[in-house]
Amino acid sequence: MKKLILMGRSESGKTTLKQALSREKIQYYKTQYIHYDDILIDTPGEYAQTRHLGYALALYAYEADVVGLLVAATEPYSLFPPNITCMVNRDVIGIVTKINDPKANRRLAESWLRNSGCREIFFVDSVTGEGVDEILAYLNCPREKNQSRDFHANSA
């Protein structure tokens, strides 16, 4: 199974998604540090929200096979700049959380993730479990070859 690192601002649903993916009881707690699991790396939102801490996320991404950019469907803005995924030499997926909240705007959150460069987008409600199995199935799939990485490996 591929290892996934979760990145997003505070309260975007990273820890709740981690609990849902791990089939743990959902209970809120503030992530204070980088938390490693068998298939998941959960990061504090402050790492994505603070420029100097953001550099650490790039380093932690090397320990994962897939980078998950999270945007809650209730967020008023996105932290992720356009085409940020080209900066990562890992698969990057977009994850829209809190999709069943009455204030959710799934289409806006999806557009922010697509603008950031995410091609694969998952829609999740971690409390009900909606969309969780789709992410787990994605992580269970054999790793697809990235043509740009293969090109560089073959040209050496």
Coordinates of N, CA and C in Angstrom, one line a residue:
M1 N 0.8 -1.2 0.0 CA 0.0 0.0 0.0 C 0.9 1.2 0.0
K2 N 0.5 2.2 -0.8 CA 1.2 3.5 -0.9 C 1.0 4.3 0.4
K3 N 2.1 5.0 0.8 CA 2.0 5.9 2.0 C 1.5 7.3 1.5
L4 N 0.6 7.9 2.3 CA 0.0 9.2 2.0 C 0.4 10.2 3.0
I5 N 0.8 11.4 2.6 CA 1.0 12.5 3.5 C -0.1 13.5 3.3
L6 N -0.7 13.9 4.4 CA -1.9 14.8 4.3 C -1.4 16.3 4.6
M7 N -1.7 17.2 3.7 CA -1.3 18.6 3.9 C -2.5 19.5 3.7
G8 N -2.6 20.5 4.5 CA -3.7 21.4 4.4 C -3.7 22.4 5.6
R9 N -4.6 23.4 5.5 CA -4.6 24.3 6.6 C -5.2 23.7 7.9
S10 N -5.1 24.4 9.0 CA -5.7 23.9 10.2 C -7.2 23.8 10.0
E11 N -7.8 22.8 10.6 CA -9.2 22.5 10.6 C -9.7 22.1 9.2
S12 N -8.8 21.7 8.3 CA -9.3 21.2 7.0 C -9.7 19.8 7.0
G13 N -9.5 19.1 8.1 CA -10.0 17.7 8.2 C -8.9 16.6 8.1
K14 N -7.7 17.0 8.2 CA -6.6 16.0 8.0 C -6.6 14.9 9.0
T15 N -6.7 15.3 10.3 CA -6.6 14.3 11.4 C -7.9 13.5 11.4
T16 N -9.0 14.0 11.1 CA -10.3 13.3 11.1 C -10.2 12.3 9.9
L17 N -9.7 12.7 8.8 CA -9.5 11.8 7.6 C -8.5 10.7 8.0
K18 N -7.4 11.0 8.7 CA -6.5 10.0 9.1 C -7.2 8.9 9.9
Q19 N -8.0 9.4 10.9 CA -8.8 8.5 11.7 C -9.7 7.6 10.9
A20 N -10.4 8.2 9.9 CA -11.4 7.5 9.1 C -10.6 6.4 8.2
L21 N -9.5 6.8 7.6 CA -8.7 5.9 6.8 C -8.1 4.7 7.6
S22 N -7.8 5.0 8.9 CA -7.3 4.0 9.8 C -8.4 3.2 10.5
R23 N -9.6 3.6 10.2 CA -10.8 2.9 10.9 C -10.8 3.1 12.4
E24 N -10.3 4.3 12.8 CA -10.3 4.6 14.2 C -11.6 5.3 14.6
K25 N -11.9 5.4 15.9 CA -13.0 6.2 16.3 C -12.7 7.7 16.0
I26 N -13.7 8.4 15.5 CA -13.5 9.8 15.1 C -13.6 10.6 16.4
Q27 N -12.6 11.3 16.7 CA -12.6 12.2 17.9 C -11.6 13.4 17.6
Y28 N -12.0 14.6 17.9 CA -11.2 15.7 17.5 C -10.0 15.9 18.5
Y29 N -8.9 16.1 18.0 CA -7.7 16.5 18.7 C -6.8 17.3 17.8
K30 N -6.1 18.3 18.3 CA -5.2 19.1 17.6 C -3.9 18.4 17.3
T31 N -3.5 18.3 16.1 CA -2.3 17.7 15.8 C -1.2 18.7 16.1
Q32 N -0.3 18.3 17.0 CA 0.8 19.2 17.4 C 2.1 18.9 16.7
Y33 N 2.3 17.8 16.1 CA 3.5 17.4 15.5 C 3.3 16.5 14.3
I34 N 4.3 16.2 13.5 CA 4.1 15.2 12.4 C 3.9 13.9 13.0
H35 N 2.8 13.2 12.6 CA 2.4 11.9 13.1 C 2.5 10.9 12.0
Y36 N 3.3 9.9 12.2 CA 3.5 8.8 11.3 C 2.7 7.6 11.7
D37 N 2.1 7.0 10.6 CA 1.3 5.8 10.8 C 1.8 4.8 9.7
D38 N 1.3 3.6 9.7 CA 1.7 2.7 8.7 C 1.6 3.2 7.2
I39 N 0.4 3.8 6.9 CA 0.2 4.3 5.6 C 0.0 5.8 5.5
L40 N 0.0 6.5 6.7 CA -0.3 7.9 6.7 C 0.7 8.7 7.4
I41 N 0.9 10.0 6.9 CA 1.6 11.0 7.7 C 0.7 12.1 7.8
D42 N 0.3 12.5 9.1 CA -0.6 13.6 9.4 C 0.3 14.8 9.8
T43 N 0.0 15.9 9.2 CA 0.8 17.1 9.5 C 0.0 18.2 10.1
P44 N 0.6 19.0 11.0 CA -0.2 20.1 11.6 C -0.4 21.2 10.5
G45 N -1.6 21.8 10.6 CA -2.0 22.8 9.6 C -1.0 24.0 9.6
E46 N -0.4 24.3 10.7 CA 0.6 25.4 10.8 C 1.7 25.2 9.8
Y47 N 2.1 24.0 9.5 CA 3.2 23.8 8.6 C 2.8 24.3 7.2
A48 N 1.6 24.2 6.8 CA 1.1 24.7 5.5 C 0.8 26.1 5.5
Q49 N 0.5 26.7 6.7 CA 0.1 28.1 6.8 C 1.3 29.0 7.1
T50 N 2.5 28.5 7.4 CA 3.6 29.3 7.8 C 4.7 29.0 6.8
R51 N 5.2 30.0 6.2 CA 6.2 29.9 5.1 C 7.4 29.1 5.6
H52 N 8.0 29.4 6.7 CA 9.2 28.7 7.2 C 9.0 27.3 7.5
L53 N 7.8 27.0 8.1 CA 7.5 25.6 8.4 C 7.1 24.8 7.1
G54 N 6.6 25.5 6.1 CA 6.2 24.9 4.9 C 7.4 24.2 4.2
Y55 N 8.6 24.7 4.4 CA 9.7 24.0 3.8 C 9.9 22.6 4.4
A56 N 9.5 22.4 5.6 CA 9.6 21.1 6.2 C 8.6 20.1 5.5
L57 N 7.5 20.6 5.1 CA 6.5 19.7 4.4 C 7.2 19.1 3.1
A58 N 8.0 19.9 2.4 CA 8.7 19.3 1.3 C 9.6 18.2 1.6
L59 N 10.2 18.3 2.8 CA 11.1 17.2 3.2 C 10.3 16.0 3.6
Y60 N 9.2 16.2 4.4 CA 8.4 15.1 4.8 C 7.7 14.4 3.6
A61 N 7.5 15.1 2.6 CA 6.8 14.5 1.4 C 7.7 13.4 0.8
Y62 N 9.0 13.5 1.0 CA 9.9 12.4 0.5 C 9.7 11.1 1.2
E63 N 9.0 11.1 2.3 CA 8.8 9.8 3.0 C 7.5 9.2 2.6
A64 N 6.8 9.8 1.7 CA 5.4 9.3 1.2 C 5.5 9.0 -0.3
D65 N 4.6 8.2 -0.7 CA 4.4 7.9 -2.1 C 3.4 8.8 -2.8
V66 N 2.5 9.3 -2.0 CA 1.4 10.2 -2.5 C 1.3 11.4 -1.5
V67 N 1.1 12.6 -2.1 CA 0.9 13.8 -1.4 C -0.6 14.1 -1.5
G68 N -1.3 14.3 -0.4 CA -2.7 14.6 -0.4 C -2.9 16.1 0.0
L69 N -3.4 16.9 -0.9 CA -3.7 18.3 -0.6 C -5.1 18.4 -0.2
L70 N -5.4 18.8 1.0 CA -6.8 18.9 1.5 C -7.3 20.3 1.5
V71 N -8.5 20.4 1.0 CA -9.3 21.7 1.1 C -10.7 21.3 1.6
A72 N -11.1 21.9 2.7 CA -12.4 21.7 3.2 C -13.4 22.4 2.3
A73 N -14.6 21.8 2.0 CA -15.6 22.4 1.2 C -16.2 23.6 1.8
T74 N -15.8 23.9 3.1 CA -16.3 25.0 3.8 C -15.3 26.2 3.9
E75 N -14.2 26.0 3.3 CA -13.1 27.0 3.4 C -13.4 28.2 2.5
P76 N -13.0 29.4 3.0 CA -13.3 30.6 2.2 C -12.1 30.9 1.3
Y77 N -11.0 30.2 1.3 CA -9.9 30.4 0.5 C -9.0 29.2 0.4
S78 N -8.1 29.1 -0.5 CA -7.2 28.0 -0.6 C -5.7 28.5 -0.3
L79 N -5.0 27.7 0.4 CA -3.6 28.0 0.6 C -2.7 27.6 -0.6
F80 N -3.2 26.8 -1.4 CA -2.3 26.2 -2.5 C -2.3 27.1 -3.7
P81 N -1.1 27.5 -4.1 CA -1.0 28.4 -5.3 C -1.2 27.5 -6.6
P82 N -1.4 28.2 -7.7 CA -1.6 27.5 -9.0 C -0.4 26.7 -9.3
N83 N -0.6 25.5 -9.8 CA 0.4 24.6 -10.4 C 1.4 24.2 -9.4
I84 N 1.1 24.2 -8.1 CA 2.1 23.8 -7.0 C 2.5 22.3 -7.2
T85 N 1.7 21.5 -7.8 CA 2.0 20.1 -7.8 C 3.2 19.8 -8.7
C86 N 3.6 20.7 -9.6 CA 4.7 20.5 -10.4 C 6.0 20.6 -9.6
M87 N 5.9 21.0 -8.4 CA 7.1 21.2 -7.5 C 7.4 19.8 -6.8
V88 N 6.5 18.9 -6.9 CA 6.6 17.6 -6.2 C 6.9 16.5 -7.1
N89 N 7.9 15.6 -6.8 CA 8.1 14.5 -7.6 C 7.4 13.2 -7.1
R90 N 6.2 13.4 -6.6 CA 5.4 12.3 -6.1 C 4.0 12.5 -6.7
D91 N 3.2 11.5 -6.7 CA 1.8 11.6 -7.1 C 1.1 12.6 -6.1
V92 N 0.3 13.5 -6.6 CA -0.4 14.4 -5.8 C -1.9 14.3 -6.1
I93 N -2.7 14.1 -5.0 CA -4.1 14.0 -5.2 C -4.8 15.2 -4.4
G94 N -5.9 15.6 -4.8 CA -6.7 16.5 -4.1 C -7.8 15.8 -3.3
I95 N -8.0 16.3 -2.1 CA -9.1 15.7 -1.3 C -9.9 16.9 -0.7
V96 N -11.2 16.8 -1.1 CA -12.2 17.8 -0.6 C -12.9 17.2 0.5
T97 N -12.8 17.8 1.7 CA -13.4 17.3 2.9 C -14.6 18.1 3.3
K98 N -15.3 17.6 4.3 CA -16.5 18.2 4.9 C -17.6 18.5 3.8
I99 N -17.7 17.5 2.9 CA -18.6 17.7 1.7 C -20.1 17.7 2.1
N100 N -20.5 17.2 3.3 CA -21.9 17.2 3.6 C -22.3 18.4 4.6
D101 N -21.4 19.2 4.9 CA -21.6 20.4 5.7 C -22.7 21.3 5.0
P102 N -23.6 21.9 5.7 CA -24.6 22.7 5.0 C -24.0 23.9 4.3
K103 N -22.8 24.4 4.7 CA -22.1 25.5 4.1 C -21.1 25.0 3.0
A104 N -21.1 23.8 2.7 CA -20.1 23.2 1.7 C -20.3 23.7 0.3
N105 N -19.2 24.0 -0.3 CA -19.2 24.4 -1.7 C -18.1 23.5 -2.4
R106 N -18.6 22.3 -2.8 CA -17.7 21.3 -3.3 C -17.1 21.8 -4.6
R107 N -17.8 22.4 -5.5 CA -17.3 22.9 -6.8 C -16.2 23.9 -6.6
L108 N -16.3 24.8 -5.7 CA -15.3 25.8 -5.5 C -14.0 25.1 -4.9
A109 N -14.1 24.2 -4.0 CA -13.0 23.5 -3.4 C -12.3 22.7 -4.5
E110 N -13.1 22.0 -5.3 CA -12.5 21.2 -6.4 C -11.8 22.1 -7.4
S111 N -12.3 23.3 -7.7 CA -11.6 24.2 -8.7 C -10.3 24.7 -8.1
W112 N -10.2 24.9 -6.8 CA -9.0 25.3 -6.2 C -7.9 24.2 -6.3
L113 N -8.3 23.0 -6.1 CA -7.4 21.8 -6.2 C -7.0 21.6 -7.6
R114 N -7.9 21.7 -8.6 CA -7.5 21.5 -10.0 C -6.6 22.7 -10.4
N115 N -6.8 23.9 -10.0 CA -6.0 25.0 -10.3 C -4.6 24.8 -9.7
S116 N -4.5 24.1 -8.6 CA -3.2 23.8 -8.0 C -2.5 22.7 -8.7
G117 N -3.2 22.0 -9.6 CA -2.5 20.9 -10.4 C -3.0 19.5 -10.1
C118 N -3.9 19.3 -9.2 CA -4.4 18.0 -8.9 C -5.3 17.5 -10.0
R119 N -5.0 16.3 -10.5 CA -5.8 15.7 -11.6 C -6.8 14.8 -10.9
E120 N -6.4 14.1 -9.9 CA -7.3 13.1 -9.2 C -7.8 13.8 -8.0
I121 N -9.2 13.9 -7.9 CA -9.8 14.6 -6.7 C -10.8 13.6 -6.1
F122 N -10.7 13.5 -4.7 CA -11.6 12.7 -3.9 C -12.4 13.6 -3.1
F123 N -13.7 13.2 -2.9 CA -14.7 13.9 -2.1 C -15.0 13.1 -0.9
V124 N -14.8 13.7 0.3 CA -14.8 12.9 1.5 C -15.7 13.5 2.6
D125 N -16.4 12.7 3.3 CA -17.0 13.1 4.6 C -16.5 12.0 5.6
S126 N -15.5 12.4 6.3 CA -14.8 11.5 7.2 C -15.7 10.9 8.3
V127 N -16.7 11.7 8.7 CA -17.5 11.3 9.8 C -18.5 10.2 9.4
T128 N -19.0 10.3 8.2 CA -19.9 9.3 7.6 C -19.2 8.2 6.9
G129 N -17.9 8.4 6.5 CA -17.1 7.5 5.8 C -17.2 7.6 4.3
E130 N -18.1 8.5 3.8 CA -18.3 8.7 2.4 C -16.9 9.1 1.7
G131 N -16.5 8.3 0.7 CA -15.3 8.6 0.0 C -14.0 8.0 0.5
V132 N -14.1 7.5 1.7 CA -12.9 6.9 2.4 C -12.4 5.7 1.6
D133 N -13.4 4.8 1.3 CA -13.0 3.6 0.6 C -12.3 3.9 -0.8
E134 N -12.7 4.9 -1.5 CA -12.1 5.3 -2.7 C -10.7 5.7 -2.6
I135 N -10.4 6.4 -1.5 CA -8.9 6.8 -1.2 C -8.1 5.5 -0.9
L136 N -8.7 4.7 -0.1 CA -8.0 3.4 0.3 C -7.7 2.6 -1.0
A137 N -8.7 2.5 -1.9 CA -8.5 1.7 -3.1 C -7.4 2.4 -4.0
Y138 N -7.4 3.7 -4.0 CA -6.3 4.4 -4.7 C -4.9 4.0 -4.1
L139 N -4.8 4.0 -2.8 CA -3.6 3.7 -2.2 C -3.2 2.3 -2.3
N140 N -4.2 1.4 -2.6 CA -3.9 0.0 -2.8 C -3.5 -0.4 -4.2
C141 N -3.7 0.5 -5.2 CA -3.4 0.3 -6.6 C -1.9 0.3 -6.7
P142 N -1.4 -0.6 -7.7 CA 0.0 -0.5 -7.9 C 0.4 0.8 -8.4
R143 N 1.6 1.3 -8.1 CA 2.1 2.6 -8.4 C 2.2 2.7 -9.9
E144 N 1.6 3.8 -10.5 CA 1.8 4.0 -11.9 C 3.1 4.7 -12.2
K145 N 3.7 4.3 -13.4 CA 4.9 5.0 -13.7 C 4.7 6.4 -14.2
N146 N 5.5 7.3 -13.7 CA 5.4 8.7 -14.1 C 6.4 8.9 -15.2
Q147 N 5.9 9.3 -16.4 CA 6.7 9.4 -17.6 C 7.9 10.3 -17.4
S148 N 7.7 11.4 -16.7 CA 8.8 12.3 -16.6 C 9.9 11.7 -15.7
R149 N 9.6 10.9 -14.7 CA 10.6 10.3 -13.9 C 11.3 9.2 -14.7
D150 N 10.5 8.4 -15.5 CA 11.1 7.3 -16.3 C 12.0 7.9 -17.4
F151 N 11.6 9.1 -17.9 CA 12.5 9.7 -19.0 C 13.8 10.0 -18.4
H152 N 13.9 10.6 -17.2 CA 15.1 11.0 -16.6 C 16.0 9.8 -16.2
A153 N 15.3 8.7 -15.8 CA 16.0 7.5 -15.4 C 16.6 6.8 -16.6
N154 N 15.9 6.8 -17.7 CA 16.4 6.2 -19.0 C 17.4 7.0 -19.7
S155 N 17.4 8.3 -19.5 CA 18.4 9.1 -20.2 C 19.7 9.2 -19.6
A156 N 19.9 8.6 -18.4 CA 21.2 8.7 -17.7 C 22.1 7.6 -18.2

